């Protein structure tokens, strides 16, 4: 795999980026759930909860892939 300016290969960088954004969004969605509940919109709160769970699963999957890459020869010098 090609290693970019960061020292990480593109796939590792991409996974880290997706993981970060999924975790950040999950944090923000907690506020959205509270806002919807405070507005009496449990249906919307459930929607935000579902979106939050999807991002949590996405972050966990990225973590698994990153662990796999870290123990392979494909990860590049920054993860070894």
Short mmCIF file of N, CA, C and O in Angstrom, two decimals:
data_model
loop_
_atom_site.label_atom_id
_atom_site.label_comp_id
_atom_site.label_asym_id
_atom_site.label_seq_id
_atom_site.Cartn_x
_atom_site.Cartn_y
_atom_site.Cartn_z
N UNK A 1 0.84 -1.19 0.00
CA UNK A 1 0.00 0.00 0.00
C UNK A 1 0.87 1.24 0.00
O UNK A 1 1.90 1.29 0.66
N UNK A 2 0.41 2.23 -0.68
CA UNK A 2 1.14 3.49 -0.73
C UNK A 2 1.06 4.19 0.61
O UNK A 2 0.05 4.14 1.29
N UNK A 3 2.17 4.84 0.98
CA UNK A 3 2.20 5.59 2.23
C UNK A 3 2.25 7.07 1.89
O UNK A 3 3.12 7.52 1.15
N UNK A 4 1.30 7.83 2.41
CA UNK A 4 1.22 9.25 2.12
C UNK A 4 2.10 10.09 3.01
O UNK A 4 2.97 9.58 3.72
N UNK A 5 1.84 11.36 3.00
CA UNK A 5 2.65 12.32 3.76
C UNK A 5 2.60 12.08 5.26
O UNK A 5 3.48 12.48 6.00
N UNK A 6 1.55 11.44 5.72
CA UNK A 6 1.36 11.22 7.16
C UNK A 6 2.18 10.05 7.69
O UNK A 6 2.30 9.89 8.90
N UNK A 7 2.71 9.22 6.82
CA UNK A 7 3.39 8.01 7.24
C UNK A 7 2.46 6.83 7.33
O UNK A 7 2.88 5.71 7.59
N UNK A 8 1.17 7.07 7.15
CA UNK A 8 0.18 6.01 7.15
C UNK A 8 -0.24 5.71 5.72
O UNK A 8 -0.33 6.62 4.89
N UNK A 9 -0.52 4.45 5.44
CA UNK A 9 -1.04 4.13 4.12
C UNK A 9 -2.45 4.72 3.99
O UNK A 9 -3.09 5.06 4.97
N UNK A 10 -2.89 4.85 2.76
CA UNK A 10 -4.18 5.49 2.51
C UNK A 10 -5.34 4.78 3.19
O UNK A 10 -6.23 5.43 3.74
N UNK A 11 -5.35 3.46 3.17
CA UNK A 11 -6.46 2.72 3.77
C UNK A 11 -6.50 2.92 5.28
O UNK A 11 -7.57 3.13 5.86
N UNK A 12 -5.35 2.89 5.93
CA UNK A 12 -5.31 3.12 7.38
C UNK A 12 -5.79 4.53 7.70
O UNK A 12 -6.60 4.73 8.60
N UNK A 13 -5.30 5.49 6.95
CA UNK A 13 -5.73 6.89 7.15
C UNK A 13 -7.24 7.01 6.98
O UNK A 13 -7.92 7.65 7.77
N UNK A 14 -7.78 6.38 5.94
CA UNK A 14 -9.22 6.43 5.68
C UNK A 14 -10.02 5.81 6.81
O UNK A 14 -11.05 6.36 7.23
N UNK A 15 -9.56 4.68 7.31
CA UNK A 15 -10.27 4.03 8.43
C UNK A 15 -10.25 4.90 9.68
O UNK A 15 -11.25 5.01 10.38
N UNK A 16 -9.10 5.49 9.96
CA UNK A 16 -8.99 6.37 11.12
C UNK A 16 -9.94 7.56 10.96
O UNK A 16 -10.62 7.96 11.91
N UNK A 17 -10.01 8.09 9.76
CA UNK A 17 -10.90 9.23 9.50
C UNK A 17 -12.36 8.85 9.71
O UNK A 17 -13.11 9.56 10.38
N UNK A 18 -12.78 7.72 9.15
CA UNK A 18 -14.17 7.28 9.32
C UNK A 18 -14.46 7.01 10.79
O UNK A 18 -15.52 7.40 11.31
N UNK A 19 -13.51 6.37 11.48
CA UNK A 19 -13.72 6.08 12.90
C UNK A 19 -13.87 7.37 13.70
O UNK A 19 -14.78 7.51 14.52
N UNK A 20 -13.00 8.32 13.46
CA UNK A 20 -13.07 9.60 14.17
C UNK A 20 -14.42 10.28 13.94
O UNK A 20 -15.07 10.73 14.87
N UNK A 21 -14.82 10.37 12.69
CA UNK A 21 -16.06 11.07 12.38
C UNK A 21 -17.28 10.34 12.92
O UNK A 21 -18.24 10.99 13.35
N UNK A 22 -17.24 9.01 12.93
CA UNK A 22 -18.35 8.25 13.50
C UNK A 22 -18.44 8.48 15.01
O UNK A 22 -19.55 8.67 15.55
N UNK A 23 -17.30 8.51 15.68
CA UNK A 23 -17.31 8.75 17.13
C UNK A 23 -17.73 10.18 17.45
O UNK A 23 -18.50 10.41 18.39
N UNK A 24 -17.24 11.13 16.68
CA UNK A 24 -17.62 12.53 16.90
C UNK A 24 -19.11 12.72 16.68
O UNK A 24 -19.79 13.36 17.48
N UNK A 25 -19.63 12.16 15.60
CA UNK A 25 -21.06 12.28 15.31
C UNK A 25 -21.88 11.62 16.40
O UNK A 25 -22.91 12.16 16.82
N UNK A 26 -21.43 10.46 16.87
CA UNK A 26 -22.14 9.77 17.95
C UNK A 26 -22.27 10.64 19.18
O UNK A 26 -23.31 10.65 19.85
N UNK A 27 -21.22 11.38 19.48
CA UNK A 27 -21.26 12.30 20.61
C UNK A 27 -22.31 13.39 20.38
O UNK A 27 -23.11 13.71 21.26
N UNK A 28 -22.32 13.94 19.18
CA UNK A 28 -23.28 14.99 18.84
C UNK A 28 -24.71 14.48 18.85
O UNK A 28 -25.63 15.18 19.28
N UNK A 29 -24.91 13.25 18.37
CA UNK A 29 -26.26 12.70 18.30
C UNK A 29 -26.90 12.57 19.68
O UNK A 29 -28.12 12.63 19.80
N UNK A 30 -26.09 12.39 20.70
CA UNK A 30 -26.64 12.32 22.06
C UNK A 30 -27.41 13.59 22.39
O UNK A 30 -28.48 13.54 23.00
N UNK A 31 -26.86 14.72 21.97
CA UNK A 31 -27.56 16.00 22.18
C UNK A 31 -28.83 16.06 21.34
O UNK A 31 -29.86 16.54 21.79
N UNK A 32 -28.77 15.54 20.14
CA UNK A 32 -29.94 15.56 19.27
C UNK A 32 -31.08 14.72 19.86
O UNK A 32 -32.25 15.10 19.78
N UNK A 33 -30.72 13.59 20.46
CA UNK A 33 -31.72 12.74 21.13
C UNK A 33 -32.38 13.53 22.25
O UNK A 33 -33.61 13.55 22.38
N UNK A 34 -31.57 14.19 23.07
CA UNK A 34 -32.11 14.98 24.18
C UNK A 34 -33.00 16.11 23.67
O UNK A 34 -34.09 16.36 24.21
N UNK A 35 -32.56 16.78 22.61
CA UNK A 35 -33.36 17.86 22.04
C UNK A 35 -34.73 17.36 21.56
O UNK A 35 -35.75 17.99 21.82
N UNK A 36 -34.72 16.23 20.87
CA UNK A 36 -35.98 15.68 20.36
C UNK A 36 -36.90 15.26 21.50
O UNK A 36 -38.11 15.51 21.47
N UNK A 37 -36.33 14.65 22.54
CA UNK A 37 -37.14 14.25 23.70
C UNK A 37 -37.71 15.47 24.40
O UNK A 37 -38.88 15.48 24.80
N UNK A 38 -36.89 16.51 24.54
CA UNK A 38 -37.38 17.74 25.18
C UNK A 38 -38.49 18.40 24.38
O UNK A 38 -39.33 19.10 24.94
N UNK A 39 -38.49 18.17 23.07
CA UNK A 39 -39.52 18.73 22.20
C UNK A 39 -40.74 17.81 22.12
O UNK A 39 -41.70 18.12 21.42
N UNK A 40 -40.69 16.71 22.85
CA UNK A 40 -41.81 15.77 22.84
C UNK A 40 -41.89 14.93 21.58
O UNK A 40 -42.94 14.37 21.27
N UNK A 41 -40.78 14.83 20.86
CA UNK A 41 -40.75 14.07 19.60
C UNK A 41 -39.96 12.77 19.80
O UNK A 41 -38.82 12.65 19.39
N UNK A 42 -40.60 11.82 20.46
CA UNK A 42 -39.96 10.54 20.70
C UNK A 42 -39.64 9.80 19.40
O UNK A 42 -38.66 9.05 19.33
N UNK A 43 -40.44 10.01 18.37
CA UNK A 43 -40.17 9.37 17.08
C UNK A 43 -38.85 9.85 16.50
O UNK A 43 -38.05 9.06 15.99
N UNK A 44 -38.60 11.13 16.63
CA UNK A 44 -37.34 11.69 16.12
C UNK A 44 -36.18 11.28 17.04
O UNK A 44 -35.08 10.97 16.56
N UNK A 45 -36.43 11.24 18.33
CA UNK A 45 -35.40 10.78 19.27
C UNK A 45 -35.00 9.35 18.94
O UNK A 45 -33.80 9.01 18.97
N UNK A 46 -35.96 8.51 18.61
CA UNK A 46 -35.65 7.12 18.23
C UNK A 46 -34.83 7.08 16.95
O UNK A 46 -33.91 6.27 16.82
N UNK A 47 -35.16 7.95 16.01
CA UNK A 47 -34.38 8.03 14.77
C UNK A 47 -32.93 8.39 15.08
O UNK A 47 -31.99 7.74 14.59
N UNK A 48 -32.72 9.43 15.90
CA UNK A 48 -31.35 9.83 16.24
C UNK A 48 -30.63 8.73 17.00
O UNK A 48 -29.43 8.51 16.81
N UNK A 49 -31.34 8.02 17.86
CA UNK A 49 -30.74 6.90 18.58
C UNK A 49 -30.28 5.81 17.62
O UNK A 49 -29.21 5.22 17.79
N UNK A 50 -31.09 5.55 16.61
CA UNK A 50 -30.74 4.56 15.60
C UNK A 50 -29.51 4.98 14.82
O UNK A 50 -28.60 4.18 14.57
N UNK A 51 -29.46 6.25 14.43
CA UNK A 51 -28.30 6.78 13.70
C UNK A 51 -27.06 6.68 14.58
O UNK A 51 -25.97 6.31 14.11
N UNK A 52 -27.21 6.98 15.87
CA UNK A 52 -26.09 6.91 16.80
C UNK A 52 -25.57 5.47 16.90
O UNK A 52 -24.35 5.25 16.90
N UNK A 53 -26.48 4.51 16.96
CA UNK A 53 -26.08 3.10 17.04
C UNK A 53 -25.35 2.67 15.76
O UNK A 53 -24.38 1.91 15.82
N UNK A 54 -25.81 3.15 14.61
CA UNK A 54 -25.15 2.83 13.35
C UNK A 54 -23.72 3.37 13.33
O UNK A 54 -22.79 2.68 12.90
N UNK A 55 -23.53 4.59 13.80
CA UNK A 55 -22.18 5.16 13.84
C UNK A 55 -21.30 4.43 14.84
O UNK A 55 -20.11 4.25 14.61
N UNK A 56 -21.88 4.00 15.94
CA UNK A 56 -21.11 3.23 16.92
C UNK A 56 -20.63 1.92 16.30
O UNK A 56 -19.47 1.55 16.46
N UNK A 57 -21.52 1.24 15.58
CA UNK A 57 -21.14 0.00 14.91
C UNK A 57 -20.07 0.27 13.85
O UNK A 57 -19.12 -0.51 13.68
N UNK A 58 -20.20 1.38 13.15
CA UNK A 58 -19.22 1.76 12.13
C UNK A 58 -17.84 1.99 12.76
O UNK A 58 -16.82 1.52 12.25
N UNK A 59 -17.81 2.69 13.88
CA UNK A 59 -16.54 2.94 14.58
C UNK A 59 -15.92 1.63 15.06
O UNK A 59 -14.70 1.45 14.97
N UNK A 60 -16.74 0.72 15.58
CA UNK A 60 -16.23 -0.58 16.05
C UNK A 60 -15.65 -1.38 14.90
O UNK A 60 -14.60 -2.03 15.04
N UNK A 61 -16.32 -1.35 13.74
CA UNK A 61 -15.81 -2.08 12.58
C UNK A 61 -14.47 -1.50 12.12
O UNK A 61 -13.55 -2.23 11.79
N UNK A 62 -14.37 -0.18 12.11
CA UNK A 62 -13.08 0.45 11.78
C UNK A 62 -12.00 0.00 12.74
O UNK A 62 -10.87 -0.30 12.32
N UNK A 63 -12.32 -0.06 14.02
CA UNK A 63 -11.35 -0.48 15.02
C UNK A 63 -10.85 -1.90 14.74
O UNK A 63 -9.64 -2.17 14.82
N UNK A 64 -11.77 -2.78 14.39
CA UNK A 64 -11.37 -4.16 14.06
C UNK A 64 -10.45 -4.19 12.85
O UNK A 64 -9.44 -4.89 12.85
N UNK A 65 -10.82 -3.43 11.81
CA UNK A 65 -9.97 -3.39 10.62
C UNK A 65 -8.59 -2.82 10.95
O UNK A 65 -7.57 -3.31 10.46
N UNK A 66 -8.55 -1.78 11.77
CA UNK A 66 -7.27 -1.17 12.14
C UNK A 66 -6.40 -2.15 12.92
O UNK A 66 -5.18 -2.19 12.72
N UNK A 67 -7.01 -2.92 13.80
CA UNK A 67 -6.25 -3.94 14.54
C UNK A 67 -5.66 -4.96 13.59
O UNK A 67 -4.51 -5.37 13.72
N UNK A 68 -6.47 -5.38 12.61
CA UNK A 68 -5.98 -6.34 11.63
C UNK A 68 -4.82 -5.76 10.82
O UNK A 68 -3.82 -6.45 10.58
N UNK A 69 -4.96 -4.53 10.39
CA UNK A 69 -3.90 -3.89 9.60
C UNK A 69 -2.63 -3.71 10.41
O UNK A 69 -1.52 -3.84 9.89
N UNK A 70 -2.77 -3.40 11.69
CA UNK A 70 -1.60 -3.15 12.54
C UNK A 70 -0.73 -4.39 12.69
O UNK A 70 0.48 -4.28 12.92
N UNK A 71 -1.31 -5.55 12.53
CA UNK A 71 -0.54 -6.79 12.66
C UNK A 71 -0.16 -7.38 11.30
O UNK A 71 0.37 -8.47 11.24
N UNK A 72 -0.42 -6.62 10.24
CA UNK A 72 -0.06 -7.12 8.90
C UNK A 72 1.10 -6.31 8.35
O UNK A 72 1.46 -5.26 8.87
N UNK A 73 1.63 -6.79 7.26
CA UNK A 73 2.74 -6.09 6.60
C UNK A 73 2.20 -4.97 5.72
O UNK A 73 2.98 -4.24 5.12
N UNK A 74 0.88 -4.80 5.62
CA UNK A 74 0.28 -3.80 4.74
C UNK A 74 0.11 -2.45 5.40
O UNK A 74 -0.26 -1.48 4.75
N UNK A 75 0.36 -2.35 6.69
CA UNK A 75 0.01 -1.14 7.43
C UNK A 75 0.95 0.03 7.18
O UNK A 75 0.56 1.17 7.35
N UNK A 76 2.13 -0.22 6.80
CA UNK A 76 3.08 0.88 6.61
C UNK A 76 3.85 1.16 7.90
O UNK A 76 3.54 0.65 8.96
N UNK A 77 4.85 2.03 7.81
CA UNK A 77 5.77 2.26 8.93
C UNK A 77 5.13 2.94 10.14
O UNK A 77 5.59 2.77 11.26
N UNK A 78 4.06 3.70 9.97
CA UNK A 78 3.50 4.44 11.09
C UNK A 78 2.75 3.55 12.07
O UNK A 78 2.52 3.95 13.21
N UNK A 79 2.34 2.37 11.65
CA UNK A 79 1.59 1.49 12.54
C UNK A 79 2.40 0.31 13.02
O UNK A 79 1.88 -0.55 13.72
N UNK A 80 3.66 0.25 12.68
CA UNK A 80 4.47 -0.89 13.11
C UNK A 80 5.37 -0.51 14.25
O UNK A 80 5.45 0.58 14.70
#
